[in-house]
JSON list of C-alpha atoms in Angstrom, two decimals:
[
{"chain": "A", "resi": 1, "resn": "MET", "atom": "CA", "xyz": [-65.33, 38.27, -47.25]},
{"chain": "A", "resi": 2, "resn": "LYS", "atom": "CA", "xyz": [-64.57, 39.78, -50.63]},
{"chain": "A", "resi": 3, "resn": "PHE", "atom": "CA", "xyz": [-60.99, 40.84, -50.01]},
{"chain": "A", "resi": 4, "resn": "ARG", "atom": "CA", "xyz": [-57.82, 39.16, -51.27]},
{"chain": "A", "resi": 5, "resn": "PRO", "atom": "CA", "xyz": [-54.48, 40.40, -49.92]},
{"chain": "A", "resi": 6, "resn": "LEU", "atom": "CA", "xyz": [-51.61, 40.85, -52.36]},
{"chain": "A", "resi": 7, "resn": "HIS", "atom": "CA", "xyz": [-48.07, 39.46, -52.31]},
{"chain": "A", "resi": 8, "resn": "ASP", "atom": "CA", "xyz": [-46.88, 38.43, -48.82]},
{"chain": "A", "resi": 9, "resn": "ARG", "atom": "CA", "xyz": [-49.67, 40.13, -46.87]},
{"chain": "A", "resi": 10, "resn": "VAL", "atom": "CA", "xyz": [-52.19, 38.37, -44.62]},
{"chain": "A", "resi": 11, "resn": "VAL", "atom": "CA", "xyz": [-55.51, 39.39, -43.07]},
{"chain": "A", "resi": 12, "resn": "VAL", "atom": "CA", "xyz": [-55.71, 38.58, -39.35]},
{"chain": "A", "resi": 13, "resn": "LYS", "atom": "CA", "xyz": [-58.70, 38.66, -36.98]},
{"chain": "A", "resi": 14, "resn": "ARG", "atom": "CA", "xyz": [-57.68, 39.31, -33.38]},
{"chain": "A", "resi": 15, "resn": "ILE", "atom": "CA", "xyz": [-58.70, 36.66, -30.84]},
{"chain": "A", "resi": 16, "resn": "GLU", "atom": "CA", "xyz": [-60.00, 38.45, -27.78]},
{"chain": "A", "resi": 17, "resn": "SER", "atom": "CA", "xyz": [-58.33, 37.68, -24.48]},
{"chain": "A", "resi": 18, "resn": "GLU", "atom": "CA", "xyz": [-60.12, 36.37, -21.42]},
{"chain": "A", "resi": 19, "resn": "GLU", "atom": "CA", "xyz": [-62.29, 38.74, -19.38]},
{"chain": "A", "resi": 20, "resn": "LYS", "atom": "CA", "xyz": [-60.99, 37.17, -16.14]},
{"chain": "A", "resi": 21, "resn": "THR", "atom": "CA", "xyz": [-57.60, 36.13, -14.82]},
{"chain": "A", "resi": 22, "resn": "LYS", "atom": "CA", "xyz": [-56.98, 32.54, -13.73]},
{"chain": "A", "resi": 23, "resn": "GLY", "atom": "CA", "xyz": [-57.59, 33.69, -10.14]},
{"chain": "A", "resi": 24, "resn": "GLY", "atom": "CA", "xyz": [-61.05, 34.99, -11.06]},
{"chain": "A", "resi": 25, "resn": "ILE", "atom": "CA", "xyz": [-60.31, 38.73, -11.12]},
{"chain": "A", "resi": 26, "resn": "ILE", "atom": "CA", "xyz": [-62.35, 40.52, -13.80]},
{"chain": "A", "resi": 27, "resn": "ILE", "atom": "CA", "xyz": [-60.27, 42.81, -16.02]},
{"chain": "A", "resi": 28, "resn": "PRO", "atom": "CA", "xyz": [-62.01, 46.07, -17.04]},
{"chain": "A", "resi": 29, "resn": "ASP", "atom": "CA", "xyz": [-61.88, 47.17, -20.69]},
{"chain": "A", "resi": 30, "resn": "THR", "atom": "CA", "xyz": [-59.66, 50.16, -19.85]},
{"chain": "A", "resi": 31, "resn": "ALA", "atom": "CA", "xyz": [-56.95, 47.91, -18.39]},
{"chain": "A", "resi": 32, "resn": "LYS", "atom": "CA", "xyz": [-56.90, 45.38, -21.21]},
{"chain": "A", "resi": 33, "resn": "GLU", "atom": "CA", "xyz": [-54.12, 45.33, -23.76]},
{"chain": "A", "resi": 34, "resn": "LYS", "atom": "CA", "xyz": [-54.73, 44.56, -27.40]},
{"chain": "A", "resi": 35, "resn": "PRO", "atom": "CA", "xyz": [-54.43, 40.82, -27.99]},
{"chain": "A", "resi": 36, "resn": "GLN", "atom": "CA", "xyz": [-51.33, 39.68, -29.81]},
{"chain": "A", "resi": 37, "resn": "GLU", "atom": "CA", "xyz": [-52.94, 36.46, -30.96]},
{"chain": "A", "resi": 38, "resn": "GLY", "atom": "CA", "xyz": [-55.13, 36.07, -34.01]},
{"chain": "A", "resi": 39, "resn": "GLU", "atom": "CA", "xyz": [-56.49, 33.83, -36.71]},
{"chain": "A", "resi": 40, "resn": "ILE", "atom": "CA", "xyz": [-55.54, 34.23, -40.34]},
{"chain": "A", "resi": 41, "resn": "VAL", "atom": "CA", "xyz": [-58.64, 34.98, -42.42]},
{"chain": "A", "resi": 42, "resn": "ALA", "atom": "CA", "xyz": [-56.94, 35.30, -45.83]},
{"chain": "A", "resi": 43, "resn": "ALA", "atom": "CA", "xyz": [-53.41, 35.13, -47.20]},
{"chain": "A", "resi": 44, "resn": "GLY", "atom": "CA", "xyz": [-51.81, 36.42, -50.37]},
{"chain": "A", "resi": 45, "resn": "PRO", "atom": "CA", "xyz": [-50.10, 34.15, -52.90]},
{"chain": "A", "resi": 46, "resn": "GLY", "atom": "CA", "xyz": [-46.56, 34.95, -51.71]},
{"chain": "A", "resi": 47, "resn": "ALA", "atom": "CA", "xyz": [-43.61, 37.19, -52.48]},
{"chain": "A", "resi": 48, "resn": "ARG", "atom": "CA", "xyz": [-41.24, 37.04, -55.43]},
{"chain": "A", "resi": 49, "resn": "ASP", "atom": "CA", "xyz": [-37.52, 36.47, -54.99]},
{"chain": "A", "resi": 50, "resn": "GLU", "atom": "CA", "xyz": [-34.72, 38.16, -56.97]},
{"chain": "A", "resi": 51, "resn": "SER", "atom": "CA", "xyz": [-35.17, 35.82, -59.95]},
{"chain": "A", "resi": 52, "resn": "GLY", "atom": "CA", "xyz": [-38.93, 36.48, -60.11]},
{"chain": "A", "resi": 53, "resn": "LYS", "atom": "CA", "xyz": [-39.94, 33.06, -58.76]},
{"chain": "A", "resi": 54, "resn": "LEU", "atom": "CA", "xyz": [-43.00, 33.03, -56.48]},
{"chain": "A", "resi": 55, "resn": "VAL", "atom": "CA", "xyz": [-42.16, 32.02, -52.90]},
{"chain": "A", "resi": 56, "resn": "PRO", "atom": "CA", "xyz": [-45.36, 30.78, -51.16]},
{"chain": "A", "resi": 57, "resn": "LEU", "atom": "CA", "xyz": [-46.25, 31.85, -47.61]},
{"chain": "A", "resi": 58, "resn": "ASP", "atom": "CA", "xyz": [-45.65, 29.58, -44.61]},
{"chain": "A", "resi": 59, "resn": "VAL", "atom": "CA", "xyz": [-49.08, 30.44, -43.16]},
{"chain": "A", "resi": 60, "resn": "LYS", "atom": "CA", "xyz": [-52.58, 29.78, -44.48]},
{"chain": "A", "resi": 61, "resn": "ALA", "atom": "CA", "xyz": [-56.16, 30.74, -43.66]},
{"chain": "A", "resi": 62, "resn": "GLY", "atom": "CA", "xyz": [-57.27, 29.22, -40.34]},
{"chain": "A", "resi": 63, "resn": "ASP", "atom": "CA", "xyz": [-53.82, 29.28, -38.67]},
{"chain": "A", "resi": 64, "resn": "ARG", "atom": "CA", "xyz": [-53.61, 30.79, -35.16]},
{"chain": "A", "resi": 65, "resn": "VAL", "atom": "CA", "xyz": [-50.63, 33.12, -34.98]},
{"chain": "A", "resi": 66, "resn": "LEU", "atom": "CA", "xyz": [-48.76, 35.43, -32.61]},
{"chain": "A", "resi": 67, "resn": "PHE", "atom": "CA", "xyz": [-47.72, 38.86, -33.85]},
{"chain": "A", "resi": 68, "resn": "GLY", "atom": "CA", "xyz": [-46.12, 42.02, -32.48]},
{"chain": "A", "resi": 69, "resn": "LYS", "atom": "CA", "xyz": [-48.10, 44.47, -30.38]},
{"chain": "A", "resi": 70, "resn": "TRP", "atom": "CA", "xyz": [-47.90, 47.25, -32.99]},
{"chain": "A", "resi": 71, "resn": "SER", "atom": "CA", "xyz": [-47.92, 45.06, -36.10]},
{"chain": "A", "resi": 72, "resn": "GLY", "atom": "CA", "xyz": [-50.20, 45.60, -39.06]},
{"chain": "A", "resi": 73, "resn": "THR", "atom": "CA", "xyz": [-52.72, 48.15, -40.18]},
{"chain": "A", "resi": 74, "resn": "GLU", "atom": "CA", "xyz": [-56.18, 48.13, -38.63]},
{"chain": "A", "resi": 75, "resn": "VAL", "atom": "CA", "xyz": [-59.03, 48.05, -41.16]},
{"chain": "A", "resi": 76, "resn": "LYS", "atom": "CA", "xyz": [-62.77, 47.40, -41.11]},
{"chain": "A", "resi": 77, "resn": "ILE", "atom": "CA", "xyz": [-64.04, 44.99, -43.79]},
{"chain": "A", "resi": 78, "resn": "ASP", "atom": "CA", "xyz": [-67.68, 43.82, -43.91]},
{"chain": "A", "resi": 79, "resn": "GLY", "atom": "CA", "xyz": [-68.18, 45.25, -40.40]},
{"chain": "A", "resi": 80, "resn": "GLN", "atom": "CA", "xyz": [-65.28, 43.24, -38.90]},
{"chain": "A", "resi": 81, "resn": "ASP", "atom": "CA", "xyz": [-62.21, 44.81, -37.31]},
{"chain": "A", "resi": 82, "resn": "LEU", "atom": "CA", "xyz": [-59.22, 43.15, -38.97]},
{"chain": "A", "resi": 83, "resn": "LEU", "atom": "CA", "xyz": [-55.47, 43.64, -39.35]},
{"chain": "A", "resi": 84, "resn": "ILE", "atom": "CA", "xyz": [-53.49, 43.55, -42.59]},
{"chain": "A", "resi": 85, "resn": "MET", "atom": "CA", "xyz": [-49.82, 42.74, -42.08]},
{"chain": "A", "resi": 86, "resn": "LYS", "atom": "CA", "xyz": [-46.84, 41.26, -43.87]},
{"chain": "A", "resi": 87, "resn": "GLU", "atom": "CA", "xyz": [-45.94, 37.67, -43.16]},
{"chain": "A", "resi": 88, "resn": "SER", "atom": "CA", "xyz": [-42.65, 38.89, -41.65]},
{"chain": "A", "resi": 89, "resn": "ASP", "atom": "CA", "xyz": [-44.65, 40.62, -38.83]},
{"chain": "A", "resi": 90, "resn": "ILE", "atom": "CA", "xyz": [-45.88, 37.21, -37.65]},
{"chain": "A", "resi": 91, "resn": "MET", "atom": "CA", "xyz": [-43.71, 35.70, -34.92]},
{"chain": "A", "resi": 92, "resn": "GLY", "atom": "CA", "xyz": [-45.04, 32.16, -35.12]},
{"chain": "A", "resi": 93, "resn": "VAL", "atom": "CA", "xyz": [-47.92, 29.74, -35.58]},
{"chain": "A", "resi": 94, "resn": "ILE", "atom": "CA", "xyz": [-49.65, 28.26, -32.53]},
{"chain": "A", "resi": 95, "resn": "ALA", "atom": "CA", "xyz": [-49.93, 24.50, -32.97]}
]
């Protein structure tokens, strides 16, 4: 991918949810919600504080994260549907 996010932004690829429930019920596409889990594809260098010092991000490429339902901006890069969001939109990293 030839895209580098700026400042405290990250590029996230959604991880699709299961097609079935644990009980075996198949969920149709119309009933599915957008997944709120994704993998970070690229991350910017970080934001600058009041004194101009660079503050690095807490996340890095490859991290699995949870984010808000309406977080980020949907974009298509190299044929992939991705999200660009600020690090502050990420709720946490899945260990």
